[in-house]
GROMACS .gro file of C-alpha atoms in nm:
model
  166
    1UNK     CA    1   0.461  -1.663  -1.586
    2UNK     CA    2   0.737  -1.929  -1.575
    3UNK     CA    3   0.986  -1.598  -1.564
    4UNK     CA    4   0.766  -1.526  -1.238
    5UNK     CA    5   0.854  -1.833  -1.089
    6UNK     CA    6   1.218  -1.845  -1.121
    7UNK     CA    7   1.223  -1.490  -1.004
    8UNK     CA    8   1.018  -1.636  -0.731
    9UNK     CA    9   1.209  -1.863  -0.650
   10UNK     CA   10   1.579  -1.714  -0.652
   11UNK     CA   11   1.360  -1.454  -0.436
   12UNK     CA   12   1.505  -1.159  -0.674
   13UNK     CA   13   1.263  -0.913  -0.590
   14UNK     CA   14   1.186  -0.544  -0.718
   15UNK     CA   15   1.486  -0.443  -0.502
   16UNK     CA   16   1.788  -0.651  -0.494
   17UNK     CA   17   1.770  -0.621  -0.114
   18UNK     CA   18   1.374  -0.618  -0.013
   19UNK     CA   19   1.406  -0.686   0.366
   20UNK     CA   20   1.051  -0.591   0.420
   21UNK     CA   21   0.757  -0.650   0.195
   22UNK     CA   22   0.515  -0.398   0.277
   23UNK     CA   23   0.057  -0.256   0.183
   24UNK     CA   24   0.026   0.079   0.091
   25UNK     CA   25  -0.324   0.276   0.168
   26UNK     CA   26  -0.454   0.520   0.019
   27UNK     CA   27  -0.308   0.741  -0.212
   28UNK     CA   28   0.075   0.749  -0.217
   29UNK     CA   29   0.224   1.116  -0.203
   30UNK     CA   30   0.146   1.250  -0.545
   31UNK     CA   31   0.381   1.535  -0.518
   32UNK     CA   32   0.664   1.302  -0.457
   33UNK     CA   33   0.683   0.990  -0.588
   34UNK     CA   34   1.047   0.935  -0.514
   35UNK     CA   35   0.940   0.885  -0.209
   36UNK     CA   36   0.921   0.492  -0.284
   37UNK     CA   37   1.238   0.504  -0.408
   38UNK     CA   38   1.358   0.635  -0.097
   39UNK     CA   39   1.177   0.323   0.032
   40UNK     CA   40   1.369   0.084  -0.170
   41UNK     CA   41   1.671   0.256  -0.051
   42UNK     CA   42   1.546   0.093   0.255
   43UNK     CA   43   1.508  -0.212   0.197
   44UNK     CA   44   1.102  -0.189   0.158
   45UNK     CA   45   0.933  -0.263  -0.117
   46UNK     CA   46   0.574  -0.192  -0.168
   47UNK     CA   47   0.378  -0.494  -0.278
   48UNK     CA   48   0.007  -0.489  -0.241
   49UNK     CA   49  -0.163  -0.127  -0.233
   50UNK     CA   50  -0.589  -0.140  -0.150
   51UNK     CA   51  -0.629   0.206  -0.414
   52UNK     CA   52  -0.699   0.037  -0.672
   53UNK     CA   53  -0.917  -0.148  -0.565
   54UNK     CA   54  -1.196   0.143  -0.490
   55UNK     CA   55  -1.238   0.144  -0.832
   56UNK     CA   56  -1.152  -0.218  -0.943
   57UNK     CA   57  -1.414  -0.438  -1.130
   58UNK     CA   58  -1.662  -0.463  -1.458
   59UNK     CA   59  -1.910  -0.210  -1.604
   60UNK     CA   60  -2.232  -0.350  -1.806
   61UNK     CA   61  -2.333  -0.064  -2.040
   62UNK     CA   62  -2.644  -0.243  -2.138
   63UNK     CA   63  -2.772  -0.118  -1.745
   64UNK     CA   64  -2.487   0.159  -1.681
   65UNK     CA   65  -2.670   0.272  -1.370
   66UNK     CA   66  -2.696  -0.102  -1.225
   67UNK     CA   67  -2.350  -0.186  -1.299
   68UNK     CA   68  -2.235   0.160  -1.072
   69UNK     CA   69  -2.455  -0.002  -0.812
   70UNK     CA   70  -2.292  -0.294  -0.824
   71UNK     CA   71  -1.975  -0.215  -0.814
   72UNK     CA   72  -1.923   0.141  -0.617
   73UNK     CA   73  -2.190   0.103  -0.317
   74UNK     CA   74  -2.008  -0.281  -0.136
   75UNK     CA   75  -1.625  -0.146  -0.209
   76UNK     CA   76  -1.436  -0.074   0.110
   77UNK     CA   77  -1.489   0.321   0.062
   78UNK     CA   78  -1.844   0.351   0.080
   79UNK     CA   79  -1.929   0.049   0.384
   80UNK     CA   80  -1.825  -0.006   0.722
   81UNK     CA   81  -1.412  -0.073   0.810
   82UNK     CA   82  -1.481  -0.429   0.823
   83UNK     CA   83  -1.442  -0.460   0.429
   84UNK     CA   84  -1.131  -0.275   0.437
   85UNK     CA   85  -1.005  -0.525   0.721
   86UNK     CA   86  -1.067  -0.824   0.501
   87UNK     CA   87  -0.926  -0.669   0.164
   88UNK     CA   88  -0.592  -0.553   0.372
   89UNK     CA   89  -0.595  -0.888   0.593
   90UNK     CA   90  -0.633  -1.083   0.282
   91UNK     CA   91  -0.370  -0.894   0.072
   92UNK     CA   92  -0.117  -0.929   0.363
   93UNK     CA   93  -0.137  -1.298   0.347
   94UNK     CA   94  -0.109  -1.341  -0.025
   95UNK     CA   95   0.180  -1.078  -0.022
   96UNK     CA   96   0.299  -1.229   0.275
   97UNK     CA   97   0.387  -0.870   0.416
   98UNK     CA   98   0.621  -0.770   0.700
   99UNK     CA   99   0.433  -0.412   0.767
  100UNK     CA  100   0.142  -0.134   0.651
  101UNK     CA  101   0.190   0.160   0.571
  102UNK     CA  102  -0.186   0.345   0.647
  103UNK     CA  103  -0.162   0.730   0.562
  104UNK     CA  104  -0.399   0.973   0.698
  105UNK     CA  105  -0.472   1.144   0.358
  106UNK     CA  106  -0.608   1.503   0.459
  107UNK     CA  107  -0.736   1.525   0.120
  108UNK     CA  108  -0.971   1.235   0.143
  109UNK     CA  109  -1.057   1.180   0.492
  110UNK     CA  110  -1.315   0.928   0.414
  111UNK     CA  111  -1.068   0.735   0.296
  112UNK     CA  112  -0.898   0.755   0.598
  113UNK     CA  113  -1.211   0.659   0.807
  114UNK     CA  114  -1.078   0.352   1.070
  115UNK     CA  115  -0.768   0.398   1.005
  116UNK     CA  116  -0.695   0.247   1.387
  117UNK     CA  117  -0.900   0.027   1.395
  118UNK     CA  118  -0.743  -0.111   1.078
  119UNK     CA  119  -0.415  -0.115   1.280
  120UNK     CA  120  -0.518  -0.248   1.588
  121UNK     CA  121  -0.707  -0.570   1.439
  122UNK     CA  122  -0.487  -0.671   1.192
  123UNK     CA  123  -0.173  -0.666   1.450
  124UNK     CA  124  -0.443  -0.888   1.620
  125UNK     CA  125  -0.538  -1.125   1.360
  126UNK     CA  126  -0.211  -1.153   1.175
  127UNK     CA  127   0.082  -0.985   1.376
  128UNK     CA  128   0.138  -0.706   1.106
  129UNK     CA  129   0.260  -0.338   1.279
  130UNK     CA  130   0.166  -0.080   1.098
  131UNK     CA  131   0.278   0.293   1.069
  132UNK     CA  132  -0.048   0.573   1.043
  133UNK     CA  133   0.162   0.871   0.874
  134UNK     CA  134  -0.022   1.171   0.910
  135UNK     CA  135   0.025   1.337   0.556
  136UNK     CA  136  -0.143   1.434   0.313
  137UNK     CA  137  -0.123   1.304  -0.072
  138UNK     CA  138  -0.184   1.598  -0.294
  139UNK     CA  139  -0.080   1.921  -0.091
  140UNK     CA  140   0.238   1.981  -0.025
  141UNK     CA  141   0.253   2.277   0.181
  142UNK     CA  142   0.215   2.103   0.501
  143UNK     CA  143   0.391   1.772   0.450
  144UNK     CA  144   0.726   1.753   0.676
  145UNK     CA  145   0.931   1.523   0.484
  146UNK     CA  146   1.223   1.432   0.775
  147UNK     CA  147   0.917   1.388   1.033
  148UNK     CA  148   0.774   1.142   0.752
  149UNK     CA  149   1.121   0.978   0.671
  150UNK     CA  150   1.140   0.963   1.058
  151UNK     CA  151   0.876   0.797   1.144
  152UNK     CA  152   0.931   0.532   0.867
  153UNK     CA  153   1.278   0.453   0.993
  154UNK     CA  154   1.139   0.338   1.323
  155UNK     CA  155   0.897   0.138   1.147
  156UNK     CA  156   1.133   0.013   0.924
  157UNK     CA  157   1.366  -0.077   1.240
  158UNK     CA  158   1.037  -0.257   1.465
  159UNK     CA  159   1.017  -0.464   1.144
  160UNK     CA  160   1.340  -0.610   1.150
  161UNK     CA  161   1.337  -0.625   1.508
  162UNK     CA  162   1.021  -0.846   1.455
  163UNK     CA  163   1.160  -1.059   1.177
  164UNK     CA  164   1.523  -1.124   1.386
  165UNK     CA  165   1.257  -1.268   1.657
  166UNK     CA  166   1.090  -1.511   1.457
   0.00000   0.00000   0.00000
């Protein structure tokens, strides 16, 4: 705890030249986890993500079915887009993010429902821009690395210009 406080006070983060704090929605690119190193090389750090929130929470072994229902029915993957917006909005505030990456995971479409709504609402409420990436998190055959990296670089340029204005 003390170490984290010292690191925070001295702005010593995971990446020496941190310029952009990002939320990553949905699954990572499982076939290219080095993508996150690429982000780090550009000064971007993923400080929060949404995927683990789908599975969070404890189960009560004495009430297994009720416990599963209480855990999974209200999570954002099984409800309206409003719950996902609330989660991302809270993460954005808590982690003081500069931007949000919203991959439209072709292999798990239900997790990608409402990405444009999320993008628009978060921009309107918090002024935090989002990048929608057209990718499949598990099928490398459809991955266009050049296009994805170009989109990321343009997005980070937008964040840079926004940060300079503020």
